[in-house]
Structure formats: C-alpha cells, structure tokens
C-alpha cells in the first residue's frame, strides 16, 4: 500500500474511533504531530511531506489507541514509534527491500514509500525482537 493509501486508511480509522484530525503549525515546538486525549484530537503540521504526514498519523493513531495524552516518556515514545512503523511496513516487503538494498535505509524507505524514520523505527523493533 502506498503512502497516500496508508494515510487515507489511518484517517478512516481515526474517524471510526471518533478522533478528530486537524492541521496546525507544530514544528516550532519540535514535533510533527500530537494527540490530545481529552478532546480526542490529532494535530499534524501542514508542512510535512506526504511520507512524514503518514508516519506522524500512524504514530498519533497509536497514541490514540493506547489512550495516551500528550508527549510520553522517551521509552513509551520509542515503543509507539516502533508500533507505528509496524503498521506501515509489511514484514515481507521489508525483507525484500533489505535483500535488494542491504543496509541502505534511504533506498529501503524509498522502496517502501515511507519516511526514513519509519525504517529506522522498524529496524529498532527488529533488533529488539530478535534478541
């Protein structure tokens, strides 16, 4: 599934959960997005690329599923990012991309049509899950 289709699917899931999606400038706060549980609202920065927007929506969707409110501890944020990456990357597709491109994260991200950070979070999850 391409980045646009993933974004649309995530929007539909948020709607199903009763979570409102808004765009508002956030980069000056050092974040691409946020979830506010009290108002069931996900906010994303409008200046994000399509891949960044999809990655951010997957991350905030995961917060919404967990019932998190606002920014969490670094450990929780890492777990949320890894879970979001697992939503966006099919294991077989990743294995094929890694076979084609080896350790080249940029090429893998392009092949999978995801943000570089998504590949990095997926790899983090893989390294922890293989232990």
mmCIF file of C-alpha atoms in Angstrom:
data_model
loop_
_atom_site.group_PDB
_atom_site.id
_atom_site.type_symbol
_atom_site.label_atom_id
_atom_site.label_comp_id
_atom_site.label_asym_id
_atom_site.label_seq_id
_atom_site.Cartn_x
_atom_site.Cartn_y
_atom_site.Cartn_z
ATOM 1 C CA UNK A 1 0.000 0.000 0.000
ATOM 2 C CA UNK A 2 1.455 3.396 -0.923
ATOM 3 C CA UNK A 3 1.858 6.304 1.474
ATOM 4 C CA UNK A 4 -1.311 8.069 0.300
ATOM 5 C CA UNK A 5 -3.447 4.939 0.697
ATOM 6 C CA UNK A 6 -1.969 4.331 4.161
ATOM 7 C CA UNK A 7 -2.730 7.931 5.142
ATOM 8 C CA UNK A 8 -6.339 7.614 3.967
ATOM 9 C CA UNK A 9 -6.759 4.297 5.805
ATOM 10 C CA UNK A 10 -5.398 5.827 9.010
ATOM 11 C CA UNK A 11 -7.736 8.813 8.651
ATOM 12 C CA UNK A 12 -10.663 6.407 8.316
ATOM 13 C CA UNK A 13 -9.533 4.529 11.442
ATOM 14 C CA UNK A 14 -9.279 7.770 13.408
ATOM 15 C CA UNK A 15 -12.761 8.715 12.240
ATOM 16 C CA UNK A 16 -14.039 5.294 13.341
ATOM 17 C CA UNK A 17 -12.532 5.953 16.785
ATOM 18 C CA UNK A 18 -14.175 9.390 16.941
ATOM 19 C CA UNK A 19 -10.801 11.158 16.793
ATOM 20 C CA UNK A 20 -10.701 14.497 15.004
ATOM 21 C CA UNK A 21 -7.775 15.347 12.706
ATOM 22 C CA UNK A 22 -6.568 18.932 12.375
ATOM 23 C CA UNK A 23 -3.544 20.614 10.825
ATOM 24 C CA UNK A 24 -1.717 23.306 12.727
ATOM 25 C CA UNK A 25 1.888 24.577 12.766
ATOM 26 C CA UNK A 26 3.823 22.441 15.249
ATOM 27 C CA UNK A 27 7.418 22.237 14.004
ATOM 28 C CA UNK A 28 8.419 25.267 16.066
ATOM 29 C CA UNK A 29 7.569 23.124 19.113
ATOM 30 C CA UNK A 30 9.903 20.423 17.840
ATOM 31 C CA UNK A 31 7.161 17.915 16.952
ATOM 32 C CA UNK A 32 5.439 16.780 13.763
ATOM 33 C CA UNK A 33 2.181 15.896 15.500
ATOM 34 C CA UNK A 34 0.403 15.309 18.782
ATOM 35 C CA UNK A 35 -2.602 13.562 20.258
ATOM 36 C CA UNK A 36 -4.792 15.165 22.930
ATOM 37 C CA UNK A 37 -6.893 12.530 24.622
ATOM 38 C CA UNK A 38 -9.240 14.952 26.408
ATOM 39 C CA UNK A 39 -10.524 16.312 23.083
ATOM 40 C CA UNK A 40 -9.798 13.168 21.024
ATOM 41 C CA UNK A 41 -7.816 15.273 18.572
ATOM 42 C CA UNK A 42 -4.765 14.518 16.457
ATOM 43 C CA UNK A 43 -2.887 17.554 15.175
ATOM 44 C CA UNK A 44 -0.271 17.369 12.430
ATOM 45 C CA UNK A 45 1.970 20.040 10.978
ATOM 46 C CA UNK A 46 0.825 21.078 7.470
ATOM 47 C CA UNK A 47 4.404 21.497 6.217
ATOM 48 C CA UNK A 48 5.163 17.754 6.436
ATOM 49 C CA UNK A 49 5.890 15.742 3.303
ATOM 50 C CA UNK A 50 3.389 13.033 2.384
ATOM 51 C CA UNK A 51 5.602 10.328 3.895
ATOM 52 C CA UNK A 52 6.195 12.344 7.074
ATOM 53 C CA UNK A 53 2.457 13.041 7.376
ATOM 54 C CA UNK A 54 1.648 9.329 7.077
ATOM 55 C CA UNK A 55 4.332 8.400 9.620
ATOM 56 C CA UNK A 56 3.064 11.057 12.010
ATOM 57 C CA UNK A 57 -0.536 9.956 11.634
ATOM 58 C CA UNK A 58 0.431 6.333 12.346
ATOM 59 C CA UNK A 59 2.343 7.468 15.450
ATOM 60 C CA UNK A 60 -0.527 9.599 16.775
ATOM 61 C CA UNK A 61 -3.080 6.901 15.879
ATOM 62 C CA UNK A 62 -1.082 4.518 18.075
ATOM 63 C CA UNK A 63 -1.210 7.050 20.924
ATOM 64 C CA UNK A 64 -4.982 7.304 20.439
ATOM 65 C CA UNK A 65 -5.379 3.517 20.615
ATOM 66 C CA UNK A 66 -3.340 3.464 23.826
ATOM 67 C CA UNK A 67 -5.266 6.380 25.353
ATOM 68 C CA UNK A 68 -2.066 8.379 25.843
ATOM 69 C CA UNK A 69 -2.368 12.100 26.442
ATOM 70 C CA UNK A 70 0.388 14.353 25.163
ATOM 71 C CA UNK A 71 4.055 13.550 24.929
ATOM 72 C CA UNK A 72 5.134 10.433 26.817
ATOM 73 C CA UNK A 73 8.428 9.264 28.292
ATOM 74 C CA UNK A 74 11.210 8.504 25.805
ATOM 75 C CA UNK A 75 10.700 4.768 26.337
ATOM 76 C CA UNK A 76 6.977 4.992 25.554
ATOM 77 C CA UNK A 77 7.606 7.248 22.551
ATOM 78 C CA UNK A 78 10.093 4.692 21.210
ATOM 79 C CA UNK A 79 7.578 1.871 21.599
ATOM 80 C CA UNK A 80 4.841 3.954 19.952
ATOM 81 C CA UNK A 81 7.147 4.808 17.043
ATOM 82 C CA UNK A 82 8.069 1.153 16.611
ATOM 83 C CA UNK A 83 4.428 0.074 16.684
ATOM 84 C CA UNK A 84 3.554 2.784 14.155
ATOM 85 C CA UNK A 85 6.368 1.551 11.903
ATOM 86 C CA UNK A 86 4.971 -1.968 12.128
ATOM 87 C CA UNK A 87 1.603 -0.621 10.978
ATOM 88 C CA UNK A 88 3.209 0.913 7.891
ATOM 89 C CA UNK A 89 5.718 -1.776 6.905
ATOM 90 C CA UNK A 90 4.805 -5.273 5.797
ATOM 91 C CA UNK A 91 7.428 -7.757 7.004
ATOM 92 C CA UNK A 92 7.722 -9.496 3.616
ATOM 93 C CA UNK A 93 8.084 -6.178 1.785
ATOM 94 C CA UNK A 94 10.770 -5.093 4.233
ATOM 95 C CA UNK A 95 12.692 -8.359 3.828
ATOM 96 C CA UNK A 96 12.606 -7.999 0.035
ATOM 97 C CA UNK A 97 13.743 -4.371 0.200
ATOM 98 C CA UNK A 98 16.568 -5.262 2.571
ATOM 99 C CA UNK A 99 17.636 -8.071 0.248
ATOM 100 C CA UNK A 100 17.733 -5.596 -2.657
ATOM 101 C CA UNK A 101 19.392 -2.679 -0.864
ATOM 102 C CA UNK A 102 21.232 -4.164 2.088
ATOM 103 C CA UNK A 103 21.718 -1.648 4.892
ATOM 104 C CA UNK A 104 20.800 1.418 2.777
ATOM 105 C CA UNK A 105 17.964 2.884 4.869
ATOM 106 C CA UNK A 106 17.286 5.645 2.331
ATOM 107 C CA UNK A 107 16.790 3.170 -0.523
ATOM 108 C CA UNK A 108 14.626 0.928 1.654
ATOM 109 C CA UNK A 109 12.454 3.885 2.669
ATOM 110 C CA UNK A 110 12.038 4.903 -0.970
ATOM 111 C CA UNK A 111 11.218 1.333 -1.999
ATOM 112 C CA UNK A 112 8.599 1.016 0.757
ATOM 113 C CA UNK A 113 7.250 4.575 0.240
ATOM 114 C CA UNK A 114 7.730 5.509 3.899
ATOM 115 C CA UNK A 115 9.657 8.193 5.762
ATOM 116 C CA UNK A 116 13.238 7.366 6.688
ATOM 117 C CA UNK A 117 12.310 7.487 10.381
ATOM 118 C CA UNK A 118 9.788 4.692 9.815
ATOM 119 C CA UNK A 119 12.527 2.388 8.521
ATOM 120 C CA UNK A 120 14.746 3.356 11.455
ATOM 121 C CA UNK A 121 11.991 2.594 13.977
ATOM 122 C CA UNK A 122 11.161 -0.676 12.239
ATOM 123 C CA UNK A 123 14.827 -1.703 12.410
ATOM 124 C CA UNK A 124 14.920 -0.777 16.093
ATOM 125 C CA UNK A 125 11.946 -3.048 16.717
ATOM 126 C CA UNK A 126 13.535 -5.841 14.664
ATOM 127 C CA UNK A 127 16.799 -5.680 16.607
ATOM 128 C CA UNK A 128 14.977 -5.815 19.941
ATOM 129 C CA UNK A 129 12.595 -8.574 18.866
ATOM 130 C CA UNK A 130 15.415 -10.827 17.616
ATOM 131 C CA UNK A 131 17.151 -10.861 20.988
#
